[in-house]
mmCIF file of C-alpha atoms and ligand atoms in Angstrom:
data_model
loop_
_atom_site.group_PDB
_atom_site.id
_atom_site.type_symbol
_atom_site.label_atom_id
_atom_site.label_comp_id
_atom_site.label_asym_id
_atom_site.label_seq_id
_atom_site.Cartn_x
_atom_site.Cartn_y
_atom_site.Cartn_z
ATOM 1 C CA UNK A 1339 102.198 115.268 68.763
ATOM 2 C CA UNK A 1340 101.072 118.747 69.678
ATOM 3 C CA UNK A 1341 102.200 120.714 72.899
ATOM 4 C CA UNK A 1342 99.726 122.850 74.307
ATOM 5 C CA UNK A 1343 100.096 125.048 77.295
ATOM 6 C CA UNK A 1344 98.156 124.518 80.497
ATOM 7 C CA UNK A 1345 97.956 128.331 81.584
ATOM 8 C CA UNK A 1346 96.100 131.408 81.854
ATOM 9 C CA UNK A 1347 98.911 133.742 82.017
ATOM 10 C CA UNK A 1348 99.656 136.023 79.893
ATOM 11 C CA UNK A 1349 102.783 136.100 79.897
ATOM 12 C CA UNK A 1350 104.390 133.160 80.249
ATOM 13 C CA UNK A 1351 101.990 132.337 76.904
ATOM 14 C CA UNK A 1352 103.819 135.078 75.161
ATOM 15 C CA UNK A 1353 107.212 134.067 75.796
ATOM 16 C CA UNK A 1354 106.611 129.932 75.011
ATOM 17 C CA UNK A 1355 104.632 130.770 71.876
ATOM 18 C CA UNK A 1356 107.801 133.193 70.639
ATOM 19 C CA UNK A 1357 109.778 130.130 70.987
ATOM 20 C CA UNK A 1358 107.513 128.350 68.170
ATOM 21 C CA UNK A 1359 106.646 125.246 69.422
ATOM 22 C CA UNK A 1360 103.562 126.142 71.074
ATOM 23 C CA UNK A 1361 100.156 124.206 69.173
ATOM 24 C CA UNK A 1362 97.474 125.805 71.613
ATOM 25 C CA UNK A 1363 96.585 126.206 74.970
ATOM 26 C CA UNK A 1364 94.321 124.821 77.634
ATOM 27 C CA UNK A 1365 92.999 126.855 80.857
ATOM 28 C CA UNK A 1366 90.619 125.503 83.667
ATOM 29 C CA UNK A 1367 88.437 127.763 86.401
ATOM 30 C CA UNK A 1368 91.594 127.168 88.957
ATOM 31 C CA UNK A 1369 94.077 128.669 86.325
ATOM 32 C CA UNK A 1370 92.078 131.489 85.625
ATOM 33 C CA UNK A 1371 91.113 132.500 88.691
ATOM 34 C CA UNK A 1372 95.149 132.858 89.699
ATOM 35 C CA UNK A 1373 95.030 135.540 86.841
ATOM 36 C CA UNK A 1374 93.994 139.447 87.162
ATOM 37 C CA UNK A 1375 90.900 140.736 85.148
ATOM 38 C CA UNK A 1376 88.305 139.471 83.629
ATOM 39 C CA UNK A 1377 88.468 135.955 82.461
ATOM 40 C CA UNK A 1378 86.274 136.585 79.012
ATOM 41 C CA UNK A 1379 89.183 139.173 77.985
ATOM 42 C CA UNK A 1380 91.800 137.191 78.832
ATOM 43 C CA UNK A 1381 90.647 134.309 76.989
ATOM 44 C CA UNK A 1382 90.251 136.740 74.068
ATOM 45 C CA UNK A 1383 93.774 137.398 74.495
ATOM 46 C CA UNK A 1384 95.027 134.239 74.998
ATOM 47 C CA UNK A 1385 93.575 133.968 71.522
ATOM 48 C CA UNK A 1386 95.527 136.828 70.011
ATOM 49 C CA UNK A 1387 98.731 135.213 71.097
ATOM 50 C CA UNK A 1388 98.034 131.490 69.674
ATOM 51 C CA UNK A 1389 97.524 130.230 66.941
ATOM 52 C CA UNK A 1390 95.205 127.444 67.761
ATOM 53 C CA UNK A 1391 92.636 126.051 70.159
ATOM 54 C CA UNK A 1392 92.323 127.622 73.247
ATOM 55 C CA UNK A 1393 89.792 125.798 75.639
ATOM 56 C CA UNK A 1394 87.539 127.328 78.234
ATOM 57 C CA UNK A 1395 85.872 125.728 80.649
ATOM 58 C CA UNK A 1396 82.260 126.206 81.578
ATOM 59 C CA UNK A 1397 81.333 126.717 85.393
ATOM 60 C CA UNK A 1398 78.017 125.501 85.495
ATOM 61 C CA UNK A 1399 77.202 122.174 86.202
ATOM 62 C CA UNK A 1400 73.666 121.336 84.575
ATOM 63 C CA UNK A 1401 73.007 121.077 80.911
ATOM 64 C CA UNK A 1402 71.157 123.754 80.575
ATOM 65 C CA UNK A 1403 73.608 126.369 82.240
ATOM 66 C CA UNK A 1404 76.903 124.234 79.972
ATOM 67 C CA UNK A 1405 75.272 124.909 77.067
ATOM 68 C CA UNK A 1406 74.778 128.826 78.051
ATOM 69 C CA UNK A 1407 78.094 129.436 78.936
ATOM 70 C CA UNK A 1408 79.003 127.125 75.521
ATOM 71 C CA UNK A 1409 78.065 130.038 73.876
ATOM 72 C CA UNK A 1410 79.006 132.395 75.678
ATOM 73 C CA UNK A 1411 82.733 130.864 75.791
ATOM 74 C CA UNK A 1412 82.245 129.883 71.734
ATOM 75 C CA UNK A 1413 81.879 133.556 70.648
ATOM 76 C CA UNK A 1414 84.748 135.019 72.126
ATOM 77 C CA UNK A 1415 87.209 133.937 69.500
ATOM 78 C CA UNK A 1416 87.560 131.131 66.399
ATOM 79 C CA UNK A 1417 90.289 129.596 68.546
ATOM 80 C CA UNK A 1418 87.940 128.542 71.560
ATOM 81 C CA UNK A 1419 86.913 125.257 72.418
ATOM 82 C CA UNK A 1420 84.554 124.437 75.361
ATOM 83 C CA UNK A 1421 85.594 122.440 77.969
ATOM 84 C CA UNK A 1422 82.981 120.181 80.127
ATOM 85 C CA UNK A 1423 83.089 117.939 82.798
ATOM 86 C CA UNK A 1424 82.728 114.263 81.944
ATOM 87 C CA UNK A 1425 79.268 113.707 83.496
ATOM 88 C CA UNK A 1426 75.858 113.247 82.414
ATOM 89 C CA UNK A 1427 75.704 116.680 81.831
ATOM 90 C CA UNK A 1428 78.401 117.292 80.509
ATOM 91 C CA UNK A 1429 77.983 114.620 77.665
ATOM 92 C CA UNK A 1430 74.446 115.817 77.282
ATOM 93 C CA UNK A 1431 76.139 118.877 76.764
ATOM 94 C CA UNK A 1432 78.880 118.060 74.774
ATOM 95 C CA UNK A 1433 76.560 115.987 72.052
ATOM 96 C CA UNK A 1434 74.484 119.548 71.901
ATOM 97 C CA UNK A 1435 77.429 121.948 70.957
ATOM 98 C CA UNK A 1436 79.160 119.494 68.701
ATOM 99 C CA UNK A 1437 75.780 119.338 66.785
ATOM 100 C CA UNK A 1438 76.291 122.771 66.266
ATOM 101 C CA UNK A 1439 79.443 122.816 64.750
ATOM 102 C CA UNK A 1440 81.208 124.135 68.344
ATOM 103 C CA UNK A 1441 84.621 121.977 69.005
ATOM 104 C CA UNK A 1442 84.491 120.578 73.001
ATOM 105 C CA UNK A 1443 87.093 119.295 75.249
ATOM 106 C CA UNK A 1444 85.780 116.468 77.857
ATOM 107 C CA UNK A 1445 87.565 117.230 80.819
ATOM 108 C CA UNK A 1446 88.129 115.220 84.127
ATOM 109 C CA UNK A 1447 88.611 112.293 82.144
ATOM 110 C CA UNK A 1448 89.901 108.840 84.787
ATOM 111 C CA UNK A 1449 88.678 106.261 82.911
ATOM 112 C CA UNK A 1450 88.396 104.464 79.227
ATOM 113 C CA UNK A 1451 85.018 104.074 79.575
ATOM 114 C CA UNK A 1452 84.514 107.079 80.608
ATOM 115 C CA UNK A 1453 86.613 107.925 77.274
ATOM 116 C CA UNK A 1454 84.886 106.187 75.169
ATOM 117 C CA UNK A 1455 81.409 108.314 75.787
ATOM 118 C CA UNK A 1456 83.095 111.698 75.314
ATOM 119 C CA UNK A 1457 83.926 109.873 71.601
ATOM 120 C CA UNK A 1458 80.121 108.619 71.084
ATOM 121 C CA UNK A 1459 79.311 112.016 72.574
ATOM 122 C CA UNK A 1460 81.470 113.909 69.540
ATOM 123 C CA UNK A 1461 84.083 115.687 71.842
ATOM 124 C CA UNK A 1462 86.653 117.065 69.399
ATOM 125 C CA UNK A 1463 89.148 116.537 72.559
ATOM 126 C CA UNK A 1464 89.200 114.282 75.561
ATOM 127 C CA UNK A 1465 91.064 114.714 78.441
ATOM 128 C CA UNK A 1466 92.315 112.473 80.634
ATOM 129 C CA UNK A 1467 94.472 113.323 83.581
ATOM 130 C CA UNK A 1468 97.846 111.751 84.072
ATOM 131 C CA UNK A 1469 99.231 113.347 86.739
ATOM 132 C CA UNK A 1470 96.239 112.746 89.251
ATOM 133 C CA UNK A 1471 95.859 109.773 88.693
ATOM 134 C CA UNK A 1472 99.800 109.112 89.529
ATOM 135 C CA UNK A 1473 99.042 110.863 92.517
ATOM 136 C CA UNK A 1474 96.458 108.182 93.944
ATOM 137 C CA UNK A 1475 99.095 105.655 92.900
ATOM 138 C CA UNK A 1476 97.120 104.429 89.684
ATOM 139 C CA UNK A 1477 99.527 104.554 86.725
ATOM 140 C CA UNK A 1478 97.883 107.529 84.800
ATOM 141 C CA UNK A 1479 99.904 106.619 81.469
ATOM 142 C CA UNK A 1480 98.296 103.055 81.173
ATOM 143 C CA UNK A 1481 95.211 104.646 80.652
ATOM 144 C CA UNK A 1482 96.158 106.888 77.758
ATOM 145 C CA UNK A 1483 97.583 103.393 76.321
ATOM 146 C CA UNK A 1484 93.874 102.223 76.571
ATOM 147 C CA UNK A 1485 92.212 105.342 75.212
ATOM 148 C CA UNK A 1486 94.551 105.197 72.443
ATOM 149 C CA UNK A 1487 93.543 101.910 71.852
ATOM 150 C CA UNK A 1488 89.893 102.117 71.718
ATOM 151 C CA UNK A 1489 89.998 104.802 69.569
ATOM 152 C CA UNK A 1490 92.382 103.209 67.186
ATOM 153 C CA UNK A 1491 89.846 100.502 66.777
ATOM 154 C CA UNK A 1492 86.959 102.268 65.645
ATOM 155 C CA UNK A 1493 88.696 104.919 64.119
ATOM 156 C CA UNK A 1494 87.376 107.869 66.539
ATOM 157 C CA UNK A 1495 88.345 110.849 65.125
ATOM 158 C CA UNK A 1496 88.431 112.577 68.742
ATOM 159 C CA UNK A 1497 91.964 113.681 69.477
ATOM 160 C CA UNK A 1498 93.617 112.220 73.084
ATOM 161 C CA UNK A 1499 95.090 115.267 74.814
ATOM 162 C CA UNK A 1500 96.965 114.047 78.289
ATOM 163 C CA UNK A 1501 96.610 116.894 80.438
ATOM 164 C CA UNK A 1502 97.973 116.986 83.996
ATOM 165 C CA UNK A 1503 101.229 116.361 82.935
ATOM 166 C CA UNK A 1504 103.872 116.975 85.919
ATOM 167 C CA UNK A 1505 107.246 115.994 84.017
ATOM 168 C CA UNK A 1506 109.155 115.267 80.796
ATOM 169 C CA UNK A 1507 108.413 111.795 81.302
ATOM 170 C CA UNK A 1508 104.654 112.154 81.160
ATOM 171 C CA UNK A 1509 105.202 114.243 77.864
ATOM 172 C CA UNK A 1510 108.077 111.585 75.911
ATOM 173 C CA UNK A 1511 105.420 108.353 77.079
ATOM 174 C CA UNK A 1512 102.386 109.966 75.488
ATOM 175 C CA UNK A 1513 104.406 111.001 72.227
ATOM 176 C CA UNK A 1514 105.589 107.300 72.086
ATOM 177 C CA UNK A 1515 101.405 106.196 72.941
ATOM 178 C CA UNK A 1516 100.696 108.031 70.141
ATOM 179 C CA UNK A 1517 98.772 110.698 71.848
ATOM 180 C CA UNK A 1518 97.587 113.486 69.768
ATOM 181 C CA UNK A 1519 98.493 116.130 72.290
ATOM 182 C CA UNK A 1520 100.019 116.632 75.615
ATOM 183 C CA UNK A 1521 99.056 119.641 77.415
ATOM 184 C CA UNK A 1522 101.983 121.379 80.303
ATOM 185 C CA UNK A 1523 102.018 123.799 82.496
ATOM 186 C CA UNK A 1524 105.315 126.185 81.518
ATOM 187 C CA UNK A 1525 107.526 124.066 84.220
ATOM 188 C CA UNK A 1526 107.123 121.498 82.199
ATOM 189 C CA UNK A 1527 107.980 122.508 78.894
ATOM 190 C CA UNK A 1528 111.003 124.310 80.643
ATOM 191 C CA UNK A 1529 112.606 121.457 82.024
ATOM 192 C CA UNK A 1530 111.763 120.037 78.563
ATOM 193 C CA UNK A 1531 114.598 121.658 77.492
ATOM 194 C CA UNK A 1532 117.319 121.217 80.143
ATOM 195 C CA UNK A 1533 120.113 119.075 80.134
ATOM 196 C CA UNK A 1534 123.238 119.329 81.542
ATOM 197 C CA UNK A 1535 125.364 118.084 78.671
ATOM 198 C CA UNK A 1536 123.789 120.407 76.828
ATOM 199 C CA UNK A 1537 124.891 123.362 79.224
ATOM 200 C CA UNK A 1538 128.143 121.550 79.917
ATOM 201 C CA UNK A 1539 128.850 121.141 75.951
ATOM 202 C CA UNK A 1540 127.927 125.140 75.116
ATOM 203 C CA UNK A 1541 130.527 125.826 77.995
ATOM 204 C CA UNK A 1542 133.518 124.146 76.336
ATOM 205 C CA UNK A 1543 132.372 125.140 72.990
ATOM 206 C CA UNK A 1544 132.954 128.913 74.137
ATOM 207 C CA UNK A 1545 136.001 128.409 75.932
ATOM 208 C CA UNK A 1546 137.724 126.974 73.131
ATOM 209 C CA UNK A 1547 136.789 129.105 70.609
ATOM 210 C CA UNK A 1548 137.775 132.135 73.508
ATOM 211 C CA UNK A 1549 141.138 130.137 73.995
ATOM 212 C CA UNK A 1550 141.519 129.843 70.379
ATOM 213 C CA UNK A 1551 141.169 133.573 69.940
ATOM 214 C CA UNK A 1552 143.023 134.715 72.304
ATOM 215 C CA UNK A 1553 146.332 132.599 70.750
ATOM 216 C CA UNK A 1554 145.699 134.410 67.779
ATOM 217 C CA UNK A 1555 145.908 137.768 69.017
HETATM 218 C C1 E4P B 367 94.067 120.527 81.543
HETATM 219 O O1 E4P B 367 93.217 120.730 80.743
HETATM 220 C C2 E4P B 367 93.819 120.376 82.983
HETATM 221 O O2 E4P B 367 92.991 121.374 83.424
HETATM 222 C C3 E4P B 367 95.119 120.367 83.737
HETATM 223 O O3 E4P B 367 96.100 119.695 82.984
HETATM 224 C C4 E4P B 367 95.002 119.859 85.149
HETATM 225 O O4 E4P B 367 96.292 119.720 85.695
HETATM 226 P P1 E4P B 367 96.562 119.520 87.268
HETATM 227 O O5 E4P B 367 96.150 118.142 87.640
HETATM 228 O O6 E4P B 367 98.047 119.717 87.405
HETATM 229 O O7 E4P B 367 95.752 120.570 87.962
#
């Protein structure tokens, strides 16, 4: 499964992709707007750091406007991808850029169904939003189990990226779903790595080996 990283900051981009385990990243207008500058360079940067897809999302809300900022968002860098809302719109949308060779994330994904027309609409990603929907006590994982499903069935080639992920736990179930990626904010990915044996154990490691030492000298 690939690990993207749901940021628009700089930094914290730099120091997860040095770690090498870092497949692309995603960004949405809240992230960016946390970040100084302009958003156009940062994506651009964003892109210099990773080496993979980096989605953008388009403001505008008609298909006419999606389409403009499509391009607009396309042309800054190999690496982008265009993110648009799932709605009529956005599909519209979506079915347009695809045409044209540009990859597109479906974003504000709740529902298979609504799933299954970002597939029919030739979204290279879909994504549908764990954490959110955990939060309105609907169990956001069952519906990646779905997704999964439905595209297993007719072969979809559009990839299920479970974004909105709050924990490790939203990250290990999608792996064993057989999502194709799982999008975190840095928190995530951080406590990813923690474990207290694992502290514990490097601990006793060193004081042996300082023990050890010091007997020989
Ligand atoms: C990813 O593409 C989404 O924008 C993001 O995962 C949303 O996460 P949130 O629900 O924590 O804002």
């Amino acid at each position: 499964m690939k690990l993207f990283l749901d940021t628009g900051n700089l930094k914290d981009i730099e120091t997860f992709v040095s770690l090498g385990i870092i497949d692309g990243v995603t960004t949405n207008p809240s992230l960016l707007a946390k970040e100084p500058g302009d958003y156009r360079d940062n994506l651009r940067k964003i892109c210099r750091i990773v080496n993979g897809p980096v989605s953008g999302e388009v403001i505008a809300t008609d298909w006419a406007g999606m389409i403009r900022e499509g391009h607009e968002i396309a042309k800054i860098d190999a690496h982008m991808v265009v993110k648009v809302p799932l709605t009529r719109d956005g599909i519209r949308a979506c079915k347009a850029l695809a045409g044209e060779g540009i990859r597109v994330n479906v974003t504000l994904v709740f529902s298979a169904a609504q799933a299954l027309l970002a597939a029919k609409a030739g979204a290279t990603f879909v994504s549908p939003f764990v954490g959110r929907l955990d939060d309105i006590a609907t169990n956001g994982m069952d519906l990646i189990r779905e997704i999964v499903d439905i595209y297993d069935n007719y072969e979809f080639t559009t990839e299920v990226l479970v974004a909105s992920a709050r924990h490790p736990i939203h990250v290990v179930e999608a792996a064993r779903i057989g999502a194709d990626v799982c999008t975190c904010p840095p928190s995530v990915i951080d406590a990813m790595f923690n474990h207290p044996l694992t502290t514990l154990g490097i601990e006793r490691f060193l004081k042996d080996w300082e023990k050890a030492q010091a007997a020989r000298a």
